[in-house]
mmCIF file of C-alpha atoms and ligand atoms in Angstrom:
data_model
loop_
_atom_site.group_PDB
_atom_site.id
_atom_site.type_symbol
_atom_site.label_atom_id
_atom_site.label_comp_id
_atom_site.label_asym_id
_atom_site.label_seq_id
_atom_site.Cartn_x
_atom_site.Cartn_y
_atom_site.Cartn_z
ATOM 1 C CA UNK A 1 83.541 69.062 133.539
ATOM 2 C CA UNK A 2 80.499 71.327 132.829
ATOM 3 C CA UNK A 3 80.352 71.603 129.189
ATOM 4 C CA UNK A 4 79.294 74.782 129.065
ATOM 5 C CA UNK A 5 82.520 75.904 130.487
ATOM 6 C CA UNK A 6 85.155 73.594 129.334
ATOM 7 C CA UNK A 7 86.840 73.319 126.071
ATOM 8 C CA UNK A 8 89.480 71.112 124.548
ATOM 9 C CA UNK A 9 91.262 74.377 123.374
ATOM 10 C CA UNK A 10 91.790 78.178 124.867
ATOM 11 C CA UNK A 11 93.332 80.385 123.333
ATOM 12 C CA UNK A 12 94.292 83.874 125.714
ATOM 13 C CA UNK A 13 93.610 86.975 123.357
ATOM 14 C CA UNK A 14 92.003 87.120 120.008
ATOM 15 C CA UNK A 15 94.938 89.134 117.891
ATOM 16 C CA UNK A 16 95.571 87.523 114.328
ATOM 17 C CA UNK A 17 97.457 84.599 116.625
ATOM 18 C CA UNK A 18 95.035 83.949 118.582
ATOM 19 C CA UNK A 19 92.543 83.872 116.069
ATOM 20 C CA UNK A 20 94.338 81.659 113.650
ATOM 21 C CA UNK A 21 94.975 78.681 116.398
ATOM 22 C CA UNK A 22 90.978 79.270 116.956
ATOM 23 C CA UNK A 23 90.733 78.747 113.133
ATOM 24 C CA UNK A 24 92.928 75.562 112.680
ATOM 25 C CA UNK A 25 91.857 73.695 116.155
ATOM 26 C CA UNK A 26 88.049 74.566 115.518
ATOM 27 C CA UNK A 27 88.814 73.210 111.764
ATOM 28 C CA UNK A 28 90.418 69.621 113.484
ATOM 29 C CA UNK A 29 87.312 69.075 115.343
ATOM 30 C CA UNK A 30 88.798 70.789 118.899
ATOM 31 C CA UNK A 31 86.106 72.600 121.101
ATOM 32 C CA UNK A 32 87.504 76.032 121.284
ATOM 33 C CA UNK A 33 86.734 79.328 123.235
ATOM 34 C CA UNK A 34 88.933 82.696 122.399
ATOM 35 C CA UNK A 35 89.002 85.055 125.166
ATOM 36 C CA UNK A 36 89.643 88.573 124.349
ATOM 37 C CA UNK A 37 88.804 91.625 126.297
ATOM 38 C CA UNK A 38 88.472 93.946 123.232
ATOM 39 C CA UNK A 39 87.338 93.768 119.478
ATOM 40 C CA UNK A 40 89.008 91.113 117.402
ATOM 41 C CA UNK A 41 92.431 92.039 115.873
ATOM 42 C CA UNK A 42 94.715 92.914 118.613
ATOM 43 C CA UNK A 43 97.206 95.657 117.631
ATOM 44 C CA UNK A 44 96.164 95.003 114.157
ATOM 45 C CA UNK A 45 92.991 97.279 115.064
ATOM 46 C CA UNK A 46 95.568 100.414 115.596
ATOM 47 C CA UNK A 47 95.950 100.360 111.933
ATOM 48 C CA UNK A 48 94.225 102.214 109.218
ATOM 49 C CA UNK A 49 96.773 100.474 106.497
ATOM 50 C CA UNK A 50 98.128 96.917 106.389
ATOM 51 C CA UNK A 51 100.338 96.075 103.568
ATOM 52 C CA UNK A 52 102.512 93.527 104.105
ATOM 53 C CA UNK A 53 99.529 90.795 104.826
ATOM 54 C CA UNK A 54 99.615 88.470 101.263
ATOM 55 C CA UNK A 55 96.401 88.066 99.806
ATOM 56 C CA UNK A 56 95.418 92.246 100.093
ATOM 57 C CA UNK A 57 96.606 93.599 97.032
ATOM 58 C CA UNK A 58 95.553 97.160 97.729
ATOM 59 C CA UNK A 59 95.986 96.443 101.164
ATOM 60 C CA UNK A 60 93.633 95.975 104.091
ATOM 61 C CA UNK A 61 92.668 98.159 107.284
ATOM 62 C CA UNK A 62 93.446 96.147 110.333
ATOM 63 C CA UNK A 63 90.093 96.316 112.123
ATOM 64 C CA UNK A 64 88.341 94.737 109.046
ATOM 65 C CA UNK A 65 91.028 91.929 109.102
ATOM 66 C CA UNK A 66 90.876 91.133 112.159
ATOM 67 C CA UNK A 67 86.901 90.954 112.165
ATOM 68 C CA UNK A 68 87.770 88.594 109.306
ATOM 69 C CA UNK A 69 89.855 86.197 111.319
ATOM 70 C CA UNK A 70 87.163 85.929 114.062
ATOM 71 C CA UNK A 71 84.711 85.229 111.727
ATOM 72 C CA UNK A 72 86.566 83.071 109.460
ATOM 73 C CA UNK A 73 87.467 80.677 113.206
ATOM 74 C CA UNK A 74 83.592 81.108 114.178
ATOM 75 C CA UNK A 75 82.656 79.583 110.747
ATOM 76 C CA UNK A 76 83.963 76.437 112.282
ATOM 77 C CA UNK A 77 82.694 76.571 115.580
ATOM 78 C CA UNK A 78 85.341 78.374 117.419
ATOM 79 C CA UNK A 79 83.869 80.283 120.272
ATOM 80 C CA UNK A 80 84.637 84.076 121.847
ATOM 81 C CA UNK A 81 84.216 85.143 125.275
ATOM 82 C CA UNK A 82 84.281 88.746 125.616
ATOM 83 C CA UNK A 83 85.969 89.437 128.857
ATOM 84 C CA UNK A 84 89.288 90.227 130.521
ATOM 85 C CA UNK A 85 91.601 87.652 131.681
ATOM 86 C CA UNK A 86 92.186 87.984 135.323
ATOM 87 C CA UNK A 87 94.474 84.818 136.441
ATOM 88 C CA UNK A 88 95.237 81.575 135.314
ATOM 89 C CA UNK A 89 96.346 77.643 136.872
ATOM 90 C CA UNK A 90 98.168 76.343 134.128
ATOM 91 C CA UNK A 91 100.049 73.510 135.861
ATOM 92 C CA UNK A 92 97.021 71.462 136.575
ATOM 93 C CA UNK A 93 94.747 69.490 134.594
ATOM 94 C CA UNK A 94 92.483 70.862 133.391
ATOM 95 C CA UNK A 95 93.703 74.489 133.534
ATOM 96 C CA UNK A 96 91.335 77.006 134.729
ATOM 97 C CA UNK A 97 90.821 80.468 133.285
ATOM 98 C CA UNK A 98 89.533 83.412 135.240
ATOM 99 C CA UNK A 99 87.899 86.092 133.482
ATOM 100 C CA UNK A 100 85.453 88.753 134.697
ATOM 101 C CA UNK A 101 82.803 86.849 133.182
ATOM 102 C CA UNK A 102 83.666 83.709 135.021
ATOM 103 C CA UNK A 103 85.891 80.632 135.285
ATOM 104 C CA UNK A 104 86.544 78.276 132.141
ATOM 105 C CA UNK A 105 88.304 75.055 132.131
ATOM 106 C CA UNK A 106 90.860 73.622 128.912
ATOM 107 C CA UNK A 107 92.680 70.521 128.557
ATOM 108 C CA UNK A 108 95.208 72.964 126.539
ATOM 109 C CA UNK A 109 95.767 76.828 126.802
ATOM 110 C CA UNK A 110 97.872 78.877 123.854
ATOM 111 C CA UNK A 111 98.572 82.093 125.292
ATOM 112 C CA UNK A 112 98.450 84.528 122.593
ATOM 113 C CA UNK A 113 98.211 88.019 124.784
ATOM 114 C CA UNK A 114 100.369 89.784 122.366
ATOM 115 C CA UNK A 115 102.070 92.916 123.332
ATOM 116 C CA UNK A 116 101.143 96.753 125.081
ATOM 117 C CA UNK A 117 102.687 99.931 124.214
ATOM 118 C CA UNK A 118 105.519 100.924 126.422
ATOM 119 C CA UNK A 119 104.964 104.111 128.369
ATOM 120 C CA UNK A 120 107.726 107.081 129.752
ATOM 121 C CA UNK A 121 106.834 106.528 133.002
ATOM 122 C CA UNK A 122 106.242 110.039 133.690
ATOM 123 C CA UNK A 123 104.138 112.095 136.532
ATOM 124 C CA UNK A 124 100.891 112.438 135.334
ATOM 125 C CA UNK A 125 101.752 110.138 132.055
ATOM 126 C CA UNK A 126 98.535 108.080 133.065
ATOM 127 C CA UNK A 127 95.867 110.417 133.929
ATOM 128 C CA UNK A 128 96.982 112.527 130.634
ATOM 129 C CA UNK A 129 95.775 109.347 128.232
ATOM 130 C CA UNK A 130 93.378 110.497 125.954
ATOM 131 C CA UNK A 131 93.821 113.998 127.202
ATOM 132 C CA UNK A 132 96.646 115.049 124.873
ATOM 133 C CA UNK A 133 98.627 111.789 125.714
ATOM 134 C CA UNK A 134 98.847 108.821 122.935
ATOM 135 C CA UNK A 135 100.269 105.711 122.156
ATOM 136 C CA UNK A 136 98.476 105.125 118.217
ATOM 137 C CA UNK A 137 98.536 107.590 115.969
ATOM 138 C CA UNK A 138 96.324 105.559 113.565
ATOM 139 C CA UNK A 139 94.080 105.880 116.037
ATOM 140 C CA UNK A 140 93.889 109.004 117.190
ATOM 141 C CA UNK A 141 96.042 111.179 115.416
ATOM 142 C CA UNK A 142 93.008 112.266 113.366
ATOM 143 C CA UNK A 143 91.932 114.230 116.510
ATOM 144 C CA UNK A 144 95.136 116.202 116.202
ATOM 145 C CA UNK A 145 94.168 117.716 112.311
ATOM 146 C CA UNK A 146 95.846 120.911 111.822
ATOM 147 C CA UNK A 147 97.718 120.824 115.486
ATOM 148 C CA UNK A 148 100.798 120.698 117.145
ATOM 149 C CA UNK A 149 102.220 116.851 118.133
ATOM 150 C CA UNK A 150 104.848 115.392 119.182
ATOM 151 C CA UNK A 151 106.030 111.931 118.792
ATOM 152 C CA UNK A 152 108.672 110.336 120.837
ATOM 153 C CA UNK A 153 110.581 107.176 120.063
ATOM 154 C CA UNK A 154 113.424 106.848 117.430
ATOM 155 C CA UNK A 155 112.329 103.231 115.474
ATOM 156 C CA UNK A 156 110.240 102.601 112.989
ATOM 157 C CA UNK A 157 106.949 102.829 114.910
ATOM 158 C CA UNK A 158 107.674 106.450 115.673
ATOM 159 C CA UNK A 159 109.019 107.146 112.240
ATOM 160 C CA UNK A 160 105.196 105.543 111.191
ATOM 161 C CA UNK A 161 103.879 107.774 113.367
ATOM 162 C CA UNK A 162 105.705 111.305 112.815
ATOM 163 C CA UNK A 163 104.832 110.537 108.851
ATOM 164 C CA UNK A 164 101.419 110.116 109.417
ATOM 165 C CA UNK A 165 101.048 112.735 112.203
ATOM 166 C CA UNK A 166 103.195 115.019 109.347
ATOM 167 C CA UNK A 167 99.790 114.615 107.066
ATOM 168 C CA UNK A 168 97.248 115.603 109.015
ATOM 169 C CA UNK A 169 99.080 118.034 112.016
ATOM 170 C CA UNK A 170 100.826 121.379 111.505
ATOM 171 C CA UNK A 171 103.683 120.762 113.187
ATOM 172 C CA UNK A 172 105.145 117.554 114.369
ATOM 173 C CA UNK A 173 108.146 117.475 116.050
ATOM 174 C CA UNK A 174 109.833 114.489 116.556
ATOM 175 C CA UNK A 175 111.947 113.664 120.048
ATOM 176 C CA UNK A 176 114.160 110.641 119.971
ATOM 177 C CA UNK A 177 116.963 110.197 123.141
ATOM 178 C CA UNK A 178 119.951 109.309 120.941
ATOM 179 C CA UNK A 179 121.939 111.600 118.043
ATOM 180 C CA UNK A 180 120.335 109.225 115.247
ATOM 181 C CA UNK A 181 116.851 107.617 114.368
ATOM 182 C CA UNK A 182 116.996 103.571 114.630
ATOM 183 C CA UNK A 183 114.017 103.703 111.925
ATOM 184 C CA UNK A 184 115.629 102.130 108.502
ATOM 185 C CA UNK A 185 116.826 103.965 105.935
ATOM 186 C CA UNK A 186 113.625 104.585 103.751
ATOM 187 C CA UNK A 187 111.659 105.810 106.726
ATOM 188 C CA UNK A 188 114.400 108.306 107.650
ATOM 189 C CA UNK A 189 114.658 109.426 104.238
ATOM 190 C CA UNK A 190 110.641 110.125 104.282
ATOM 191 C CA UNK A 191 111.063 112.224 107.136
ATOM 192 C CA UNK A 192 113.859 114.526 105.599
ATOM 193 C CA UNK A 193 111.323 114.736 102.918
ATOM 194 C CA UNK A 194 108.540 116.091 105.412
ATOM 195 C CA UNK A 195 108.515 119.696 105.875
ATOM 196 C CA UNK A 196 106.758 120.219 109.186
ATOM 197 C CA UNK A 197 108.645 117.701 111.262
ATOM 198 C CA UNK A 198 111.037 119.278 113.655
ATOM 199 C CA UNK A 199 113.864 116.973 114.621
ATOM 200 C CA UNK A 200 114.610 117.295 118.595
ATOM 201 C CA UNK A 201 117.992 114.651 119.108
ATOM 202 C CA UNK A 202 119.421 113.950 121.669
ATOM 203 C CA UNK A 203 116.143 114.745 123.847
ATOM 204 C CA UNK A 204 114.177 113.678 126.638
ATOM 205 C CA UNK A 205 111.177 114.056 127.936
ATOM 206 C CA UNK A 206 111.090 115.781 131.619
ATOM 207 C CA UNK A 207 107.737 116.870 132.344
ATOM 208 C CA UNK A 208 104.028 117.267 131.123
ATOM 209 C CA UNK A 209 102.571 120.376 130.950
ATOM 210 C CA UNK A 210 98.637 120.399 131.630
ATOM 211 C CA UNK A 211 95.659 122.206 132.827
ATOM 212 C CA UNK A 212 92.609 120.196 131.834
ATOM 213 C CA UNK A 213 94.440 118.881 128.423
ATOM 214 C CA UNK A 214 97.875 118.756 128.066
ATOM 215 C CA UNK A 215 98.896 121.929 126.942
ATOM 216 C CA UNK A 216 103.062 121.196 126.373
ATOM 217 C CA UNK A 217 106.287 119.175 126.817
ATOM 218 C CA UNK A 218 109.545 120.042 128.513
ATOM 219 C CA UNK A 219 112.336 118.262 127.139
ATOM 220 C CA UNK A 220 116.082 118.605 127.986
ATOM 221 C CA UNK A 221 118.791 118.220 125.285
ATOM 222 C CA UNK A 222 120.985 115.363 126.733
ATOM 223 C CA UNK A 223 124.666 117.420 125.085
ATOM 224 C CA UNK A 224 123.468 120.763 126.449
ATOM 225 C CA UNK A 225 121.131 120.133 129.584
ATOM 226 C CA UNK A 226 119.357 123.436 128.024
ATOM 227 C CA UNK A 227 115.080 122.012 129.074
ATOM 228 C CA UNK A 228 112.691 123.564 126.247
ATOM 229 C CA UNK A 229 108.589 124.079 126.420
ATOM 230 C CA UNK A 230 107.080 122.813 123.365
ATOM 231 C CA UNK A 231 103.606 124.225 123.106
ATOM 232 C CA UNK A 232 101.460 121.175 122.021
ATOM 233 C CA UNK A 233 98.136 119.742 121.635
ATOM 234 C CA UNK A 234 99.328 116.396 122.076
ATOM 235 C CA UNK A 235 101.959 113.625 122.283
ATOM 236 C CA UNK A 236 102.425 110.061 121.014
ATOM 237 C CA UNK A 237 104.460 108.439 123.052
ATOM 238 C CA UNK A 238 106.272 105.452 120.670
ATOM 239 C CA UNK A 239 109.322 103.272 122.293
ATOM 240 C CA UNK A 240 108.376 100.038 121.880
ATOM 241 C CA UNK A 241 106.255 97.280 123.249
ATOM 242 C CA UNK A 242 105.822 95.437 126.428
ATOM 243 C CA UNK A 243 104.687 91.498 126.292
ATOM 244 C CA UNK A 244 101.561 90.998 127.839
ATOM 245 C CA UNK A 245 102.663 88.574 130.376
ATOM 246 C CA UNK A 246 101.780 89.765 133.923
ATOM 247 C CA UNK A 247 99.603 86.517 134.416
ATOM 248 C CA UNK A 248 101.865 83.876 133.555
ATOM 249 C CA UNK A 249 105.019 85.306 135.261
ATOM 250 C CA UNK A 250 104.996 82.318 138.222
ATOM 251 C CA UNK A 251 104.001 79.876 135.745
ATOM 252 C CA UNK A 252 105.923 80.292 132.590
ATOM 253 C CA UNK A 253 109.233 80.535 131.613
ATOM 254 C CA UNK A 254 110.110 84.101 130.791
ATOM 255 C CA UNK A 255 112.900 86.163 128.948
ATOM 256 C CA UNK A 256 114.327 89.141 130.897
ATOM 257 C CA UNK A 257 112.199 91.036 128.980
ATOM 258 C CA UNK A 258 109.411 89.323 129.790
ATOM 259 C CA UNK A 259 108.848 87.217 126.709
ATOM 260 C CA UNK A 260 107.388 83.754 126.739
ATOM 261 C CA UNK A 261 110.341 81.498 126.217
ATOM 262 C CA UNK A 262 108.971 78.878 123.727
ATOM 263 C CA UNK A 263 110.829 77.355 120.071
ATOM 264 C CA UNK A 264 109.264 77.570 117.415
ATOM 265 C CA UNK A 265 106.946 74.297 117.759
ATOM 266 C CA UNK A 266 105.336 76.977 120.336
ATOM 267 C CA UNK A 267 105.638 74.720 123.127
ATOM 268 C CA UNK A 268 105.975 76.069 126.830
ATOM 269 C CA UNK A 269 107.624 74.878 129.912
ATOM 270 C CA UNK A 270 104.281 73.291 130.720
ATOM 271 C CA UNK A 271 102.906 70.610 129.045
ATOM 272 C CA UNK A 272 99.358 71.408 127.215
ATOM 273 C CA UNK A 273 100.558 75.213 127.181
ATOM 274 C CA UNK A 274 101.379 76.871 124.129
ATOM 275 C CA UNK A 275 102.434 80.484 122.956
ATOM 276 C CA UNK A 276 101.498 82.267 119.846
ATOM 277 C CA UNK A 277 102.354 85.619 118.159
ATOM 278 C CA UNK A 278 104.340 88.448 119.814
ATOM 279 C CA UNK A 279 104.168 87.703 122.767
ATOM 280 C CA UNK A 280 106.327 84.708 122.223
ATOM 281 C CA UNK A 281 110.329 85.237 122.599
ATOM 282 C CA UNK A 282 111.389 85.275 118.716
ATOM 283 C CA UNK A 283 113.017 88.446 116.292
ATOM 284 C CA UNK A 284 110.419 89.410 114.132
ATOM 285 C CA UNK A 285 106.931 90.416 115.288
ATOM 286 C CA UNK A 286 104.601 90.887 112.417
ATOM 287 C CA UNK A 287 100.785 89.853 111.395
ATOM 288 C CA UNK A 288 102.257 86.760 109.314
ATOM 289 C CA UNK A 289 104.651 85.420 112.074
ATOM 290 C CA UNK A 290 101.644 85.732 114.425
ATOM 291 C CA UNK A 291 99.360 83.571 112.208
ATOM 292 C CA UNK A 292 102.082 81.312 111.440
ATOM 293 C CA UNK A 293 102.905 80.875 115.148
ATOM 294 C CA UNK A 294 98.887 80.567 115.962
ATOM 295 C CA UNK A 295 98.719 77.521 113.207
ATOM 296 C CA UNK A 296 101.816 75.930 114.994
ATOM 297 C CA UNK A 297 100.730 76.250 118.605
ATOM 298 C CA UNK A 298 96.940 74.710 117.251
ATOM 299 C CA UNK A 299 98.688 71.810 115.636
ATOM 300 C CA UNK A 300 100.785 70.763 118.489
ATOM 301 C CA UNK A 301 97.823 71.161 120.457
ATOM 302 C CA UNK A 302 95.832 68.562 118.768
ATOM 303 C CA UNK A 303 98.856 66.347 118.641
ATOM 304 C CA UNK A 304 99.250 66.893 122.637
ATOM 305 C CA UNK A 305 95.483 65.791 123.080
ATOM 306 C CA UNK A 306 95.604 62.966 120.928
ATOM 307 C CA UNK A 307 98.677 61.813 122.661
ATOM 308 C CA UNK A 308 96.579 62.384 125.843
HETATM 309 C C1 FAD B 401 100.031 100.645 114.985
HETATM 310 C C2 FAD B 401 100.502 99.265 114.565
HETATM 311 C C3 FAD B 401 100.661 99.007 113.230
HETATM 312 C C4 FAD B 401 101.092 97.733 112.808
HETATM 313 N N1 FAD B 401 101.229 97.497 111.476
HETATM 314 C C5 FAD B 401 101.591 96.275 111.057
HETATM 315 C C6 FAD B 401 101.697 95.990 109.661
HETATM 316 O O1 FAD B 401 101.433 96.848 108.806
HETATM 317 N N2 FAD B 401 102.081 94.733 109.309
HETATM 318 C C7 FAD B 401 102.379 93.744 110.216
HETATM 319 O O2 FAD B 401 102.682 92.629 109.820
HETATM 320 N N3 FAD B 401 102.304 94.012 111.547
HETATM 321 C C8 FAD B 401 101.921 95.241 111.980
HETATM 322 N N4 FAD B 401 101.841 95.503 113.321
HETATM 323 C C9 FAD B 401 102.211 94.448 114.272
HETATM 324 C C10 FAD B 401 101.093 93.403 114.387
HETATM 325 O O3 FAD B 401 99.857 94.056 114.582
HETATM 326 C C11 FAD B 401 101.409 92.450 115.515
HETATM 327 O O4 FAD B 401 102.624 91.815 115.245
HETATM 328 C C12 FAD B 401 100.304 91.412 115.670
HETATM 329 O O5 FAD B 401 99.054 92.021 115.903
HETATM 330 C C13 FAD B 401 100.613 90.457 116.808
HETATM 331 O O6 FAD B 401 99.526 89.593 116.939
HETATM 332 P P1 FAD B 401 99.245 88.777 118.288
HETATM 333 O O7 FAD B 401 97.985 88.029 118.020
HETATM 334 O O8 FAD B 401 100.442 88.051 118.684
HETATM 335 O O9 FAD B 401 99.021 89.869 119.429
HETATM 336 P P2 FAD B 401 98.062 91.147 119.531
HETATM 337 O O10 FAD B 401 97.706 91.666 118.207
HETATM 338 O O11 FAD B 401 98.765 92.051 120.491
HETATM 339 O O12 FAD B 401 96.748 90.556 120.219
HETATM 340 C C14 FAD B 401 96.729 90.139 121.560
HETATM 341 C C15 FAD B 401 95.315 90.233 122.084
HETATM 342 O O13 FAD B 401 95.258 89.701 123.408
HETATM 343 C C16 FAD B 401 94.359 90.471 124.169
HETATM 344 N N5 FAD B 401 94.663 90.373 125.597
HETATM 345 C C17 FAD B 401 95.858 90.637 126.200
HETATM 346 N N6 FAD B 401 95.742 90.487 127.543
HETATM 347 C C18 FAD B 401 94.447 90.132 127.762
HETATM 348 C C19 FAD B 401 93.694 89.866 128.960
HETATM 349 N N7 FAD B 401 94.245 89.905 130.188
HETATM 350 N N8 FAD B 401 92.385 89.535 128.824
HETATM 351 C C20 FAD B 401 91.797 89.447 127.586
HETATM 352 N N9 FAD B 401 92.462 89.710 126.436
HETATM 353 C C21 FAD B 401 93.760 90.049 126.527
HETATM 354 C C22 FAD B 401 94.575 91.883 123.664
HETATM 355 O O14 FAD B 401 93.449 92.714 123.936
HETATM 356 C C23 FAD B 401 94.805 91.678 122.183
HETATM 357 O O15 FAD B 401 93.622 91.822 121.438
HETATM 358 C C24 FAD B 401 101.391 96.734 113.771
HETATM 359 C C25 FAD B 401 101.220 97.000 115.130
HETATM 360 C C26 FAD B 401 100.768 98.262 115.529
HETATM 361 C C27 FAD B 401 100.582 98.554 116.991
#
């Protein structure tokens, strides 16, 4: 194997799961490249506010930490390759890695891909993205100050959202499909609280409105069928999350949602594959279960090349 291009270790995605696995493999002596097609930090980087990470106690902003798990793996010798993922051979030995900056070669892979935003799946939904049309309103919802929004989704993400959104927007109104929010308890009570969000239930989403910006939504109340224009600057779309598994599908065992099916020792239906972080099949997708998953996945990594 060229050296150059093959590693004991790679990890697929450089979120805080990806990162950590870098951290603890490059600590246990592994060779280890991280391939990530962005900045460090995975969804982390959509956040202006983490709270909920131990060790922060005024909290941390997400692109910071996850500049601080890249650079806490590289300390050790991990390596990243900036560059998107294209396909992958995990069956074989070693498993190959193309990316368009080339092919790499691992005697182990954790996939650690994490997850996407889900989108409506509207007309004109995708040529309307960053023209009025969102998915993070941490990220962008400062370029809505003193506008009209509208976030749609009814769980805590979109709560997140519409509160944030309520801060720096005039008006937010807030379109969920069903008669009541899934968001818990305290979020719904901060939204009662909120004076410029404007509860749409029981609403869809029909149609885009746009000349060169989007300009509106139609929805349709789901009791009535009555459609209404909302005149808007923009619109975060926020119902969930879609696992980033596209490359794996004919290699991996998947859930129907498209989940990597793997316990919690992290271990895949292939031997020398691992899978870290959200995009794994488990109930609770946060930063901590991500690093705890990419510590896992590194350790039975090891433990599958020494047993190699
Ligand atoms: C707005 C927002 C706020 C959040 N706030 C919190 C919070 O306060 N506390 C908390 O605990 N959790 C929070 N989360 C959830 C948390 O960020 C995730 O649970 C965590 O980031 C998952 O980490 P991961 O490493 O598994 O995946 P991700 O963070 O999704 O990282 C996966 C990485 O893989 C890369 N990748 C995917 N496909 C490819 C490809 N083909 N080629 C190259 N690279 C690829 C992606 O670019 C991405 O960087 C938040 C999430 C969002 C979106």
């Amino acid at each position: 194997m060229d050296r150059s291009t093959s590693y004991d270790l790679i990890v697929l995605g450089g979120g805080p799961a990806g990162y950590t696995a870098a951290l603890y493999a490059a600590r246990a002596g592994l060779s280890v490249l991280v391939i990530e097609q962005f900045s460090a930090g995975g969804q982390m980087t959509q956040t202006a506010m983490i709270e909920n990470y131990p060790g922060f106690d005024e909290g941390v902003d997400g692109y910071s930490l996850g500049e601080k798990m890249q650079k806490g793996a590289e300390r050790f010798g991990a390596k990243t390759l900036r560059a998107q993922i294209l396909s992958v051979q995990l069956a074989c030995d070693p498993k190959v890695i193309r990316t368009d900056e080339g092919e790499y070669l691992a005697k182990t892979v954790i996939v650690a891909t994490g997850a996407g935003h889900r989108h409506l799946g509207l007309l004109h939904e995708e040529e309307l993205v960053g023209k009025g049309v969102g998915y993070c309103a941490a990220c962008d919802g400062m370029f809505y100050r003193g506008k009209r929004v509208a976030v749609v989704g009814g769980g805590n993400s979109a709560a997140a959202d519409a509160l944030l959104l309520s801060r720096i927007c005039d008006t937010v109104y807030l379109i969920h499909r069903r008669d009541t929010l899934r968001a818990g308890k305290t979020e719904r009570e901060a939204l009662k609280k909120a004076d410029n969000i404007v509860w749409k239930l029981n609403s869809t989403v029909e149609a885009f409105q746009f000349e060169e910006q989007l300009t509106g939504i139609t929805i349709k109340n789901k009791d009535t069928g009555d459609t209404e224009t909302l005149s808007l600057d923009g619109v975060f779309i926020s119902i969930g999350r879609e696992p980033q598994t596209k490359l794996f599908q004919d290699q991996l065992a998947l859930s129907e949602e498209g989940y990597i099916l793997a316990g919690e020792d992290t271990k895949t239906n292939l031997p020398g594959v691992f899978s870290a972080g959200d995009v794994r099949e488990k109930p609770f997708r946060q930063i901590v279960t991500a690093v705890s998953d990419g510590a896992v996945a590194a350790y039975y990594a090891e433990q599958y090349l020494t047993e190699e």
